[in-house]
Coordinates of C-alpha atoms in Angstrom, one line a residue:
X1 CA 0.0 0.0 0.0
X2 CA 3.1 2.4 -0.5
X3 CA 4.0 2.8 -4.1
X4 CA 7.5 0.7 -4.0
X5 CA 10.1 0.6 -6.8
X6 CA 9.6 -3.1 -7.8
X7 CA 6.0 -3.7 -8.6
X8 CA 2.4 -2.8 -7.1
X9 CA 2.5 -4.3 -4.2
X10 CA -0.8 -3.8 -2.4
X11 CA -2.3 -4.5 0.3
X12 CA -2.3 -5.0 3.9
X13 CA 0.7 -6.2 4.8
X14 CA 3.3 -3.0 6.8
X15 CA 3.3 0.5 5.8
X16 CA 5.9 -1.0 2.8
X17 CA 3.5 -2.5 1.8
X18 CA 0.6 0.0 1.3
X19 CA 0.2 0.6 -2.1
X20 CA 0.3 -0.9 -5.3
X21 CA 2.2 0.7 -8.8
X22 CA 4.0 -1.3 -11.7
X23 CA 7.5 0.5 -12.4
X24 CA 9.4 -0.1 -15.7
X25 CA 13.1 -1.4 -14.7
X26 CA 16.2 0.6 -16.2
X27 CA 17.4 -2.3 -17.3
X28 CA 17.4 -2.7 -21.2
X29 CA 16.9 -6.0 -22.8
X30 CA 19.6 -7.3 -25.4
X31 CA 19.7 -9.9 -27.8
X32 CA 17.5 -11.1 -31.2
X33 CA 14.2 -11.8 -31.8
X34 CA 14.8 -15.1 -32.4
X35 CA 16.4 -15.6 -28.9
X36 CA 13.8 -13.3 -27.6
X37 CA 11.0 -16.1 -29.0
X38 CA 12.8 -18.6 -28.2
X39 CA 13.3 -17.9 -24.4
X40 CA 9.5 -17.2 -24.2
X41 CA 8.6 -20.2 -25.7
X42 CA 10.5 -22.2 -22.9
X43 CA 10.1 -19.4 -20.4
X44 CA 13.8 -19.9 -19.3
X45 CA 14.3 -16.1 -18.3
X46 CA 11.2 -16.4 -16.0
X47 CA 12.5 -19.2 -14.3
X48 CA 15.8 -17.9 -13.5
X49 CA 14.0 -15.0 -12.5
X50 CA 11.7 -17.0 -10.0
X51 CA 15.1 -18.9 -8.7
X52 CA 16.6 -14.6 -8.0
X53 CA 13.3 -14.2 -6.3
X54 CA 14.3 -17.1 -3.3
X55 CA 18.1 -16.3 -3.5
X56 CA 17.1 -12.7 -2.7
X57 CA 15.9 -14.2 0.7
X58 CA 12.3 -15.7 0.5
X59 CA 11.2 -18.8 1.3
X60 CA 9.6 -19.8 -1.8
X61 CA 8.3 -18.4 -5.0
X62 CA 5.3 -20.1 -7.4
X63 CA 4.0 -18.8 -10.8
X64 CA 2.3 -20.0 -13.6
X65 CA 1.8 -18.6 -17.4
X66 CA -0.7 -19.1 -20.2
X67 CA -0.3 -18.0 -23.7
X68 CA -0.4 -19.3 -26.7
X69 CA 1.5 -22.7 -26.2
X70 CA -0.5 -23.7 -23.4
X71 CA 0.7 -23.4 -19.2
X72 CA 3.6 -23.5 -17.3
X73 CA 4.5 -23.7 -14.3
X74 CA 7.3 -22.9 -12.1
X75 CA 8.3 -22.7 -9.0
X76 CA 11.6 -22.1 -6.4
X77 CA 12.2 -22.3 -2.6
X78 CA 9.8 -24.3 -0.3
X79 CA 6.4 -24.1 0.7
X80 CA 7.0 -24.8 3.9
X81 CA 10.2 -23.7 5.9
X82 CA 9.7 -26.7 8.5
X83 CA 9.1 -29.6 6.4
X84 CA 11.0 -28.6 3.0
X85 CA 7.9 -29.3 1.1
X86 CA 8.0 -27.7 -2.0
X87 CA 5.6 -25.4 -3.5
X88 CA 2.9 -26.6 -5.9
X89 CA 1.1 -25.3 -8.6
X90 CA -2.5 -25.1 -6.9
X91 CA -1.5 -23.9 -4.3
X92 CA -3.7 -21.6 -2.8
X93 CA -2.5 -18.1 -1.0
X94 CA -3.9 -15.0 -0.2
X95 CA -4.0 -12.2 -3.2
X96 CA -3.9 -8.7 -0.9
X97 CA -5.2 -5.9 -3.2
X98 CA -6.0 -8.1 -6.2
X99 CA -9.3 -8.3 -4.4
X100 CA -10.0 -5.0 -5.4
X101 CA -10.3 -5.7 -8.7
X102 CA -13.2 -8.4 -8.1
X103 CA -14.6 -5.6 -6.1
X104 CA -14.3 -2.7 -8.8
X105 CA -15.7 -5.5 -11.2
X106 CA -19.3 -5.9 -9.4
X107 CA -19.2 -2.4 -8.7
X108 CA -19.3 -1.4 -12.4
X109 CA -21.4 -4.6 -12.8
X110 CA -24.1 -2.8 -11.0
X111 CA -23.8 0.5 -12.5
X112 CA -24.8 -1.6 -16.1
X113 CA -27.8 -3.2 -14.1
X114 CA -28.9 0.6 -13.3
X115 CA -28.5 0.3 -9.8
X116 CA -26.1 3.1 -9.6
X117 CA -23.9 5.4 -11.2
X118 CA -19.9 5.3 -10.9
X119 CA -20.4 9.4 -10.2
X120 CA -22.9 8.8 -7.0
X121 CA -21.3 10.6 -3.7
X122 CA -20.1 8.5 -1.9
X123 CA -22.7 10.4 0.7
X124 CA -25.6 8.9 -1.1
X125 CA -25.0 5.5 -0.3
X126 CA -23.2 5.8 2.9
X127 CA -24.7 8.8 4.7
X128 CA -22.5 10.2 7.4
X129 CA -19.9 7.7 7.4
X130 CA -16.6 10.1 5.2
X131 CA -16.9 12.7 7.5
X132 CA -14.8 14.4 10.1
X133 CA -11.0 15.9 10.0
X134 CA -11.7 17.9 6.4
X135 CA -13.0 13.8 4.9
X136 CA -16.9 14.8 2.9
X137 CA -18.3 11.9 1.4
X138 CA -20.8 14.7 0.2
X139 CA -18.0 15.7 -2.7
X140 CA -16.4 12.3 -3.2
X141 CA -17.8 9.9 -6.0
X142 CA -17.9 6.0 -6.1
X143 CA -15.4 6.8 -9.2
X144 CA -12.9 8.4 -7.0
X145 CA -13.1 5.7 -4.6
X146 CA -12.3 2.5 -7.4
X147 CA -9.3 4.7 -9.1
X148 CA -7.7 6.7 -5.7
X149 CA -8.6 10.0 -6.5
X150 CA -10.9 10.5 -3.5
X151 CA -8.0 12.1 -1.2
X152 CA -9.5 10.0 1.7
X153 CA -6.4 8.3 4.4
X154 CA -5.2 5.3 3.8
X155 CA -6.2 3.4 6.7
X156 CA -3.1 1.3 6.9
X157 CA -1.1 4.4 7.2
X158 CA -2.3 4.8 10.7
X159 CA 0.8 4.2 13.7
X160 CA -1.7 2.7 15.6
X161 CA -2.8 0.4 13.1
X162 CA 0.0 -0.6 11.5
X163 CA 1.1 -1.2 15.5
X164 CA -1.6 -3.8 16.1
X165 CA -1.8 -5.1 12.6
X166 CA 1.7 -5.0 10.8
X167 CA 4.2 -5.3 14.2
X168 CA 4.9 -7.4 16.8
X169 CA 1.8 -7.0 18.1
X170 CA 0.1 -9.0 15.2
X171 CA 0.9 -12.3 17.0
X172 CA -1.5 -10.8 20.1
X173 CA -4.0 -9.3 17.8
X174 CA -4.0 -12.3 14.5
X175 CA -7.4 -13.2 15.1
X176 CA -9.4 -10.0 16.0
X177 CA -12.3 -9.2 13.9
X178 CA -12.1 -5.8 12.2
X179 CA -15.7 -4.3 11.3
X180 CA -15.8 -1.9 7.9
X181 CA -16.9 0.7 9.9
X182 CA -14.0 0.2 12.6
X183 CA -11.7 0.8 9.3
X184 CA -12.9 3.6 8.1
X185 CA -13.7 5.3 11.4
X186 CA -9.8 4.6 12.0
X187 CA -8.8 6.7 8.8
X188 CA -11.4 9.7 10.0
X189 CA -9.2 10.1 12.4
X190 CA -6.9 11.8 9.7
X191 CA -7.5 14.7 7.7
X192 CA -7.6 13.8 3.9
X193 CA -4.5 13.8 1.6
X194 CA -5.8 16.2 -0.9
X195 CA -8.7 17.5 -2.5
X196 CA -10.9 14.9 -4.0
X197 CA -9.9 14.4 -7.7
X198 CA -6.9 16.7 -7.5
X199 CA -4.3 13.8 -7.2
X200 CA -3.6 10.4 -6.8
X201 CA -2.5 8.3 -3.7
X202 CA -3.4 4.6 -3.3
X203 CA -5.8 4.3 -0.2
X204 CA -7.5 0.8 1.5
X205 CA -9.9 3.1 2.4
X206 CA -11.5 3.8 -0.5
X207 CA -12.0 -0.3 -1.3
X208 CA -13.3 -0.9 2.2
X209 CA -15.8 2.0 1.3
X210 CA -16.4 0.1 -2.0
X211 CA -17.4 -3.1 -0.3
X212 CA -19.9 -1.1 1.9
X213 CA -21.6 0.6 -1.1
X214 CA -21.9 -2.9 -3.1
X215 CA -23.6 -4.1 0.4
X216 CA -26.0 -1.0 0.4
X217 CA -26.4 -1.2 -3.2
X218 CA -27.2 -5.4 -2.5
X219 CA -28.6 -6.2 0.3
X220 CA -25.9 -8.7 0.6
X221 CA -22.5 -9.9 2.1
X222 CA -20.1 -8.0 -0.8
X223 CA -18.2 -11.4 -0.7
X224 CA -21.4 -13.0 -1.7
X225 CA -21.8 -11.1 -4.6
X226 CA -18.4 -11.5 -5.7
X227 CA -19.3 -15.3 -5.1
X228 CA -22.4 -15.0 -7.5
X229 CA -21.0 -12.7 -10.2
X230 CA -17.3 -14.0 -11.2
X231 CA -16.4 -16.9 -8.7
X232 CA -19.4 -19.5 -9.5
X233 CA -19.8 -18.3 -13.3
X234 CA -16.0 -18.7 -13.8
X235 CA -16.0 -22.0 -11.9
X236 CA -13.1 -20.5 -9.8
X237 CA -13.3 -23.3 -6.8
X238 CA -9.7 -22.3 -5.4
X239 CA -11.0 -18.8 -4.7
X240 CA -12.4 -17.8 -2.0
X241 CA -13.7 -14.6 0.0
X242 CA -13.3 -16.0 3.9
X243 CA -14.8 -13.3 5.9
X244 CA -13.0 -14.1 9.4
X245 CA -11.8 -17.4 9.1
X246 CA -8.4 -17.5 9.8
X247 CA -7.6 -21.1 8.1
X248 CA -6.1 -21.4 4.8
X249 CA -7.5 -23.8 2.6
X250 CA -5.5 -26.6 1.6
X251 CA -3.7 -27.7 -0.8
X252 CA -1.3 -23.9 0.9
X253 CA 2.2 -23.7 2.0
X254 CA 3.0 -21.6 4.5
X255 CA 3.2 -17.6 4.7
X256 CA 6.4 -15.9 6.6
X257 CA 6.8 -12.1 8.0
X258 CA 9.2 -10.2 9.7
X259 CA 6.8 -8.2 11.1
X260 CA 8.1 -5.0 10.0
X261 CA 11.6 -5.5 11.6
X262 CA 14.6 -4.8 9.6
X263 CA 16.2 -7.9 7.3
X264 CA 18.0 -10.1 8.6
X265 CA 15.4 -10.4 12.1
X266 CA 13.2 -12.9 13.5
X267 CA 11.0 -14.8 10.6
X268 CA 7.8 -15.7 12.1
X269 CA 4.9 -17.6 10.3
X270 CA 2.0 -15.5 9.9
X271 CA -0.2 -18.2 7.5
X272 CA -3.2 -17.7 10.1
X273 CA -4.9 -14.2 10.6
X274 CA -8.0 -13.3 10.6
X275 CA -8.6 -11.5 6.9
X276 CA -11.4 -8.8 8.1
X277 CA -8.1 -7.1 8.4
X278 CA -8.5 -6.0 4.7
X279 CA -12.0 -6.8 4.2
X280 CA -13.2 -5.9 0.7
X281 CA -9.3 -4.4 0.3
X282 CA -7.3 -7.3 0.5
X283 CA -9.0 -10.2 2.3
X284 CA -9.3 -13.1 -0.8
X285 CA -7.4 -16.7 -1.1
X286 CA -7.0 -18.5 -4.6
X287 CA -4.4 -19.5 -6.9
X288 CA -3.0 -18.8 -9.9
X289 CA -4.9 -20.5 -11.9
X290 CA -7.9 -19.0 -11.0
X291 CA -6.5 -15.6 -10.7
X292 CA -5.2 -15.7 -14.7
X293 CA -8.8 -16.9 -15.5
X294 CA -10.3 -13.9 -14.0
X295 CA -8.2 -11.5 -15.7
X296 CA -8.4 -13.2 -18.9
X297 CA -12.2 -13.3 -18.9
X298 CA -12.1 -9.5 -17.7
X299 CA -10.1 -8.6 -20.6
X300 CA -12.2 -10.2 -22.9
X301 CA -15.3 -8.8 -21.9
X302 CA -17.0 -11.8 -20.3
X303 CA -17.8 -9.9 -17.2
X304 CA -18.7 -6.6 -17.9
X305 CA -20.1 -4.8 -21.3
X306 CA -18.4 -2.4 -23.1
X307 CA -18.8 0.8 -21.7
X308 CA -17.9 -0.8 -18.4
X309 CA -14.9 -2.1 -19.7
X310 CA -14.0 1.3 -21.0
X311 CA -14.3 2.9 -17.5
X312 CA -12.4 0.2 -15.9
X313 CA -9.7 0.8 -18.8
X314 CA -9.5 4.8 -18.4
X315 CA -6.8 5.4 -16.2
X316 CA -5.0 8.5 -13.9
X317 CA -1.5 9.1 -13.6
X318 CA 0.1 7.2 -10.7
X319 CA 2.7 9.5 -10.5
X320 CA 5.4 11.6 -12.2
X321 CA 8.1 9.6 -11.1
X322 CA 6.8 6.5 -12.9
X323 CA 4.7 7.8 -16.0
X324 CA 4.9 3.9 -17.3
X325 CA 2.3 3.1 -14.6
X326 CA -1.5 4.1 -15.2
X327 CA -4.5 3.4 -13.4
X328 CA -7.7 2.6 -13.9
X329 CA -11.1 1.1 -11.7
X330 CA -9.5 -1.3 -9.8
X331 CA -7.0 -2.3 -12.1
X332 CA -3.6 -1.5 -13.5
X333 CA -1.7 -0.9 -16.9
X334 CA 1.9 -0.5 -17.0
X335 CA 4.7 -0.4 -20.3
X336 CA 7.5 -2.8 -19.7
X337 CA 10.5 -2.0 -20.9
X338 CA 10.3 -3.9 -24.1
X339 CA 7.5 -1.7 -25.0
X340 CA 4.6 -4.4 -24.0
X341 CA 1.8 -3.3 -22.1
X342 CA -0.1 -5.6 -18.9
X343 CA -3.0 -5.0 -17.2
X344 CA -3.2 -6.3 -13.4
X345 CA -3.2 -5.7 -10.2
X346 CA -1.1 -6.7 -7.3
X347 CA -1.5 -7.2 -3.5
X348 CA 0.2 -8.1 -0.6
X349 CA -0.9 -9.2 2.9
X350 CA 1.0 -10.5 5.9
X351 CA 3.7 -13.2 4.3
X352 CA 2.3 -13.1 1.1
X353 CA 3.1 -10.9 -2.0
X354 CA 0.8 -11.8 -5.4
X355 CA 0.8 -10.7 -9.2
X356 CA -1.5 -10.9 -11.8
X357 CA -1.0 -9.4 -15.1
X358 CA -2.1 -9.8 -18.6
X359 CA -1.9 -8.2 -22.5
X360 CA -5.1 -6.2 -23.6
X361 CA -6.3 -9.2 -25.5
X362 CA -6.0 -11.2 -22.6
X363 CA -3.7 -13.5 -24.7
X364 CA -0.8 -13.6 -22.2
X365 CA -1.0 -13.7 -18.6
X366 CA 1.0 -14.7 -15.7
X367 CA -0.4 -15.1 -12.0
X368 CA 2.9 -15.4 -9.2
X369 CA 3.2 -15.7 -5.7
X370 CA 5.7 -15.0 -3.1
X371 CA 5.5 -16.6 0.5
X372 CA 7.5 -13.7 2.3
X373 CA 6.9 -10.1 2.8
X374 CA 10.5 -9.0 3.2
X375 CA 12.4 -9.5 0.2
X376 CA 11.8 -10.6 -3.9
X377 CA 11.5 -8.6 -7.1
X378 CA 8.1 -10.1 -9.0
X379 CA 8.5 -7.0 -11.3
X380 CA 11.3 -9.1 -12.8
X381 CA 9.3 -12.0 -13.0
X382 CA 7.2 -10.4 -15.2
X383 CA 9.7 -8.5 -17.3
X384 CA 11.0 -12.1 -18.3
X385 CA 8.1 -13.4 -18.9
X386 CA 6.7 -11.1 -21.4
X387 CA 9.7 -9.3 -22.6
X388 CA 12.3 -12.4 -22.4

C-alpha cells in the first residue's frame, strides 16, 4: 500500500506494503528476436528469474503462465520452511489488493444493471460515514473511490494500526475481527490527503468503502456477490472470500513475516490471521490459476459490457516519477520495458506478496506468488516473462 520501486505491491501487509504501482526497470533488454522467441517459448528467463526471487531471501516463489502454447509452471524455494515441502502449482494463497479488482468489477457490474452510477457521492450511499477531519463523502464519487482520487487516508497508514496489525503485536491481535466501519472510522481520524480528484494516492480506504456501497447497493455480504457474479460463473473453486476465518485452505504452504523489523530479524509464520483485516481491500485466497482466468475473462469482456470495460480501462496518472504506470477502476496498466503493455493488479498481505498481469487481448497472462513479505523482485518476473 506504499507505491515501492519493484511492482504494485498492495495490500495489507506494513506501511511497505501500502500501495500498489508497476514501475518499468532501467534495465534494457539485449539480444534477437529469435532468442527473444525462443526464451518465451520455454520461459527460461522467467524461471531464473523465479530462482533470483528465493536467492534474494524468501522462502519460496510459485508462478504459472498461459499464452499461446498452453501453461507453465514454475516454481523455487519451499512451501514450507519446516518440512522442506515444495511449492505446488494449486497452491492456494492469499491475493492482498488483487481483491479490489473483483470488487471494482461488481461495482461497475451494477452500475450496467442501473442500480447506480460510478459518479454517485459516496454520501448517497453511505450517509454520514466520510466525514470528520476535512474527509466529505458529500464531494467524493464511487469513481474516486475505485481509481484513488478520492483524497481520503489510507487506513493502513495509521501508527496505531500498522502497530496492532503490521508489528509485533500482530501475534496478540491475529485473530481480531475488524468491522468496515471500525476501518474507516480509523482513517477519519486523519485529515484527507488532498482535495478529491486533485491527485492520486493509493488508499485501502477507499476499497473498504467500496465493499460497503456494493452491500448498500445489494442487500448482501459484498463477498457474496463476488461469489455469485465472477467466482461461481468462472467455476473459480480455489477462490475464495473467507470473511473471518483465519484457516487457509489446503492444498497452501505456509506464509512468513518479519513483522516489520529490519532484514535479517526474526522470521515468524503469519499463514493464520483473521482477513477482516483488509475486508473488501485485501482479504481473498486463490491460486493462480484462478487468478489468470479472472483476468483473462475480464479482458475479454466476459464480465462486464463495453462501456464498463472502457471505465475500468480509463486510467490516472500514478505518478510523475513512474509515467509507465497508469490506473484505472480497480485495475492497473503498466509499459515494460520492451515496450509491452499488462494490465493487473497486485497485493500483498502478511507473508504473502501476489501478481497478476495480462496483454489487452487477454492473450498472455502470468499469476505469481511470493511466500514472504520482506524480500523478492516479481517486477522481474514479469519483465522475463513477457519481454524475455
Amino acid at each position: 500500500m506504499a507505491i515501492r520501486k519493484r511492482a504494485l505491491t498492495a495490500a495489507m501487509v506494513t506501511a511497505a506494503l501500502a500501495a500498489t504501482a508497476f514501475t518499468v526497470p532501467a534495465a534494457a533488454h539485449t539480444g534477437t528476436t529469435a532468442d527473444h522467441a525462443k526464451a518465451r517459448a520455454d520461459h527460461t528467463k522467467t524461471r531464473a528469474a523465479l530462482e533470483a526471487v528465493v536467492r534474494e531471501g524468501v522462502p519460496g516463489a510459485l508462478a504459472q503462465a498461459q499464452d499461446r502454447d498452453g501453461t507453465w509452471n514454475g516454481a523455487a524455494g519451499v512451501a514450507d520452511m519446516s518440512t522442506g515441502r515444495e511449492r505446488l502449482p494449486r497452491d492456494r494463497y492469499r491475493v492482498g489488493s488483487i481483491t479490489k479488482t473483483f470488487v471494482a468489477t461488481v461495482v461497475l457490474q451494477l452500475e450496467a444493471e442501473g442500480r447506480l452510477d460510478l459518479d454517485d457521492t459516496v454520501e448517497r450511499w453511505l450517509p454520514g460515514v466520510v466525514r470528520g477531519n476535512g474527509h466529505d463523502g458529500r464531494k467524493i464519487t464511487i469513481r474516486q473511490l475505485l481509481n484513488h482520487t478520492s483524497g481520503i487516508y489510507n487506513v493502513t497508514a495509521d501508527p496505531g494500526f500498522q502497530k496492532k496489525v503490521f508489528g509485533p503485536d500482530f501475534l496478540q491481535h491475529r485473530y481480531d475481527t475488524w468491522t468496515p466501519r471500525q476501518l474507516v472510522a480509523i482513517a477519519m481520524q486523519h485529515g484527507p490527503d488532498f482535495a478529491p480528484g486533485t491527485d492520486w494516492r493509493y488508499s485501502n480506504t477507499n476499497y473498504v468503502l467500496a465493499g460497503m456501497v456494493i452491500e448498500k447497493a445489494t442487500g448482501r455480504p459484498y463477498g457474496k456477490e463476488v461469489e455469485r457474479r465472477i467466482l461461481t460463473p468462472l467455476k473459480l473453486r480455489a477462490t475464495s472470500v473467507p470473511g473471518t476465518d483465519p484457516r487457509m485452505p489446503k492444498p497452501s504452504g505456509r506464509a512468513y513475516s518479519t513483522l516489520s523489523a529490519e532484514p535479517g530479524g526474526a522470521v515468524h509464520d503469519v499463514t493464520e490471521l483473521n482477513p477482516s483485516i483488509a475486508w473488501a481491500a485485501g482479504e481473498m485466497v486463490s491460486d493462480s490459476a484462478d487468478l489468470q482466468r479472472f483476468v483473462r475473462a475480464l479482458l475479454k469482456g466476459k464480465l462486464l459490457p463495453p462501456r464498463q470495460m472502457k471505465e475500468m480501462t480509463t486510467t490516472v496518472p500514478v505518478s510523475a516519477d513512474t509515467p509507465s504506470v497508469r490506473y484505472g477502476l480497480g485495475l492497473s496498466v503498466q509499459k515494460l520495458s520492451c515496450g509491452k503493455e499488462v494490465w493487473g493488479h497486485s497485493g500483498g498481505i502478511h507473508g504473502s506478496g501476489s501478481d497478476m498481469v495480462a496483454t489487452r487481448n487477454g492473450q498472455h497472462s502470468l499469476a505469481m506468488n511470493v511466500n514472504g513479505d520482506w524480500a523478492g523482485d516479481m517486477q522481474a518476473v514479469v519483465e522475463a516473462e513477457f519481454c524475455g
